[in-house]
CSV table of C-alpha atoms in Angstrom, one decimal:
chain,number,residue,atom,x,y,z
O,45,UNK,CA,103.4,113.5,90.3
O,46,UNK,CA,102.4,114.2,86.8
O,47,UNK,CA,99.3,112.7,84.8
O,48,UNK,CA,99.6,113.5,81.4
O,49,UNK,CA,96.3,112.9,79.7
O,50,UNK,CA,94.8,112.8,75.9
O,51,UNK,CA,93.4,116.2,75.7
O,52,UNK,CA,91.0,114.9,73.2
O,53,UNK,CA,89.4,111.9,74.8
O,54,UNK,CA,86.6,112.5,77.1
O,55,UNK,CA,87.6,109.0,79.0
O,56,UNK,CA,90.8,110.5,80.1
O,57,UNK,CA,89.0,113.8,80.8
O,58,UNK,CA,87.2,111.8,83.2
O,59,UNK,CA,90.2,109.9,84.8
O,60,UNK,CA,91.4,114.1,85.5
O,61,UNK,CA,88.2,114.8,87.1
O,62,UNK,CA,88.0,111.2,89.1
O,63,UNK,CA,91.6,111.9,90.6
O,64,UNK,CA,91.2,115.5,90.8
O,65,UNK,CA,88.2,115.0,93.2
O,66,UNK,CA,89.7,112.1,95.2
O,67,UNK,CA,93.7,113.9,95.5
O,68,UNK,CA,93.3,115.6,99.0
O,69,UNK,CA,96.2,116.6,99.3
O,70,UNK,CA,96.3,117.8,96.2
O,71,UNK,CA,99.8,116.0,94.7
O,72,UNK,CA,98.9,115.3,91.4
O,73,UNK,CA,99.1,117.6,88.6
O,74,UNK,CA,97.7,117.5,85.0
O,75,UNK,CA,98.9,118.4,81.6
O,76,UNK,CA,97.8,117.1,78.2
O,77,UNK,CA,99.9,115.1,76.1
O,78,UNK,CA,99.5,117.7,73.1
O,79,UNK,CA,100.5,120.6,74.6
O,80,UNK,CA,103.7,122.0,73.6
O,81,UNK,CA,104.7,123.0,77.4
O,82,UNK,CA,104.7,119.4,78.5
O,83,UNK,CA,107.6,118.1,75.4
O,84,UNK,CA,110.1,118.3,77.5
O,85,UNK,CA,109.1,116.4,79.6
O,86,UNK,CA,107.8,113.6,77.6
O,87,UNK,CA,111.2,113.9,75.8
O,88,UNK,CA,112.9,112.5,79.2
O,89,UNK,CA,110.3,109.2,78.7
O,90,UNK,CA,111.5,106.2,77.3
O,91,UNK,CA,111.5,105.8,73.3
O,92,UNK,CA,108.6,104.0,73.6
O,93,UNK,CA,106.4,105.5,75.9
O,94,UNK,CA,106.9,109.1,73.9
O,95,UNK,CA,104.3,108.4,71.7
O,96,UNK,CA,101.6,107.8,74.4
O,97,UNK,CA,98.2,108.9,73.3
O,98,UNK,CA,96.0,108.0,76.5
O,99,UNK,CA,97.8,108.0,80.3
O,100,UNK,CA,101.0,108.4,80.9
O,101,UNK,CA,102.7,109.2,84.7
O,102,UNK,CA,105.6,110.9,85.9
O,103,UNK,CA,106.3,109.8,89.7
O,104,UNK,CA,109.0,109.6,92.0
O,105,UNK,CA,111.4,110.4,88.7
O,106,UNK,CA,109.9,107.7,86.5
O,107,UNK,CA,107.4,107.4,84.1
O,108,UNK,CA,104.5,104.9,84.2
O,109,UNK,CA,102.5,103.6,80.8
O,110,UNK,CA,99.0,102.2,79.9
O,111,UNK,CA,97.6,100.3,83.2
O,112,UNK,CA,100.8,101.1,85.1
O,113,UNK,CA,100.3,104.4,85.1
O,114,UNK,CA,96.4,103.8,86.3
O,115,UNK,CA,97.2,101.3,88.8
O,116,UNK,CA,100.2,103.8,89.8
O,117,UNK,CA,97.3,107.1,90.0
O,118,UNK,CA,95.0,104.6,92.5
O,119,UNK,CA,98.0,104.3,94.9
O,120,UNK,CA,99.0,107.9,94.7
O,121,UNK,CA,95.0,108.6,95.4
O,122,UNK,CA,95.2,106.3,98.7
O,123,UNK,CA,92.8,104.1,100.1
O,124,UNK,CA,90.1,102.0,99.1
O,125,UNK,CA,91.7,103.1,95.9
O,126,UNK,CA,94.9,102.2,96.6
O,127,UNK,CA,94.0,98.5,96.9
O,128,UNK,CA,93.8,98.5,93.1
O,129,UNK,CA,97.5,98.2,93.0
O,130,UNK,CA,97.1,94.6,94.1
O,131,UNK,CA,96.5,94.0,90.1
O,132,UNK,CA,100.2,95.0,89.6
O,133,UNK,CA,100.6,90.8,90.7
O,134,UNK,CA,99.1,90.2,86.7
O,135,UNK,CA,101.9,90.4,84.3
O,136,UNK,CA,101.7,93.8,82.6
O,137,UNK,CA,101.5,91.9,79.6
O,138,UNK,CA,97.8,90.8,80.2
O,139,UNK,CA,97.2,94.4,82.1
O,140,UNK,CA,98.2,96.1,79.0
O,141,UNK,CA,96.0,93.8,76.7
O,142,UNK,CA,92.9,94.6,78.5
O,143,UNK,CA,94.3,98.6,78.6
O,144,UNK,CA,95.0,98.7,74.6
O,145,UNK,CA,91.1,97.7,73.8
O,146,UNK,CA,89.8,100.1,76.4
O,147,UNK,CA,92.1,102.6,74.7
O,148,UNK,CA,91.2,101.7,71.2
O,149,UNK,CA,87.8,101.8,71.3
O,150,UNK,CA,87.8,104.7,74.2
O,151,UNK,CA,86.7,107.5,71.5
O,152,UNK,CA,84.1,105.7,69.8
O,153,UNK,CA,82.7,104.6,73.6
O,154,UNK,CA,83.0,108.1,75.5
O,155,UNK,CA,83.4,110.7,72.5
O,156,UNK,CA,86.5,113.3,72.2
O,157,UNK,CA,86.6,117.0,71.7
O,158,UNK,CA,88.7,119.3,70.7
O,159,UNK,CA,88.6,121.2,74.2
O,160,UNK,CA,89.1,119.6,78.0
O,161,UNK,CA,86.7,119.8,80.5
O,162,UNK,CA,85.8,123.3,83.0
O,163,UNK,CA,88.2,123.2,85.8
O,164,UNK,CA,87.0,124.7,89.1
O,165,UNK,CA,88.9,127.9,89.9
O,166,UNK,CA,90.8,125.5,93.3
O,167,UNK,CA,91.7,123.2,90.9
O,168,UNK,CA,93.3,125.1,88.3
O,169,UNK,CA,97.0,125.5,89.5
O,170,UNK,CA,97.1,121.6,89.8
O,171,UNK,CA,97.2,121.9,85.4
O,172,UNK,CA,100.4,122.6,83.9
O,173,UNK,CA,98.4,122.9,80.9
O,174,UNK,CA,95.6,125.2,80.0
O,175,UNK,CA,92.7,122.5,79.8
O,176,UNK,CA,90.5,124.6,78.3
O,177,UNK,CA,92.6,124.6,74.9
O,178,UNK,CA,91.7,123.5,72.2
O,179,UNK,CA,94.1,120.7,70.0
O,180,UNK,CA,93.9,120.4,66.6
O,181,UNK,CA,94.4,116.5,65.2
């Protein structure tokens, strides 16, 4: 399972840290969108969901977009979280309205950088990305 984040937004800096604490077992792994080491893989997405610039999840050999992708992370996390997938029964449609004004205004609300967030030393072979980069816009 893959979580590729917005290495500029500190909201999706959090979302790292919130399922990096609560993953165990330690399953998930990390990468920013704008690193070069994870085109690839973003190339194998659908047309659509290539130009991503929040959350986008790689699981079980498909990709996951806007409140998919969340609602997909909570199950993958487990329970109580997992019981957040019970909004998957709302038509993505009406998931992904409330998702795009989060993710609009997500900057001016939490801030960006240039640079992620300091990953403890246990958690750093969980990033397939080096989230102490910095990304130029």
């Amino acid at each position: 399972h893959i979580l590729l984040y917005d290495g500029y937004c500190l909201m999706c800096s959090s979302l790292v840290r919130w399922g990096m604490q609560r993953d165990k077992e330690g399953k998930i792994y990390f990468g920013a969108l704008q690193d070069e080491k994870m085109a690839d893989l973003i190339k194998q997405a659908p047309d659509f969901m290539q130009k991503a610039d929040s959350v986008l999840l790689y699981s079980g050999g498909q990709f996951y977009f806007r409140s998919s992708a969340v609602l997909k992370l909570y199950g993958l996390i487990g329970f109580p979280y997992s019981l957040m997938t019970g909004f998957f029964i709302v038509p993505s449609f009406i998931r992904d309205f409330v998702y795009r004004i989060i993710a609009k205004y997500r900057k001016k609300w939490f801030g960006s950088s240039k640079a992620c967030f300091l990953v403890p030393s246990e958690k750093q072979p969980l990033f397939l990305t080096d989230p102490t980069k910095n990304y130029e816009p």
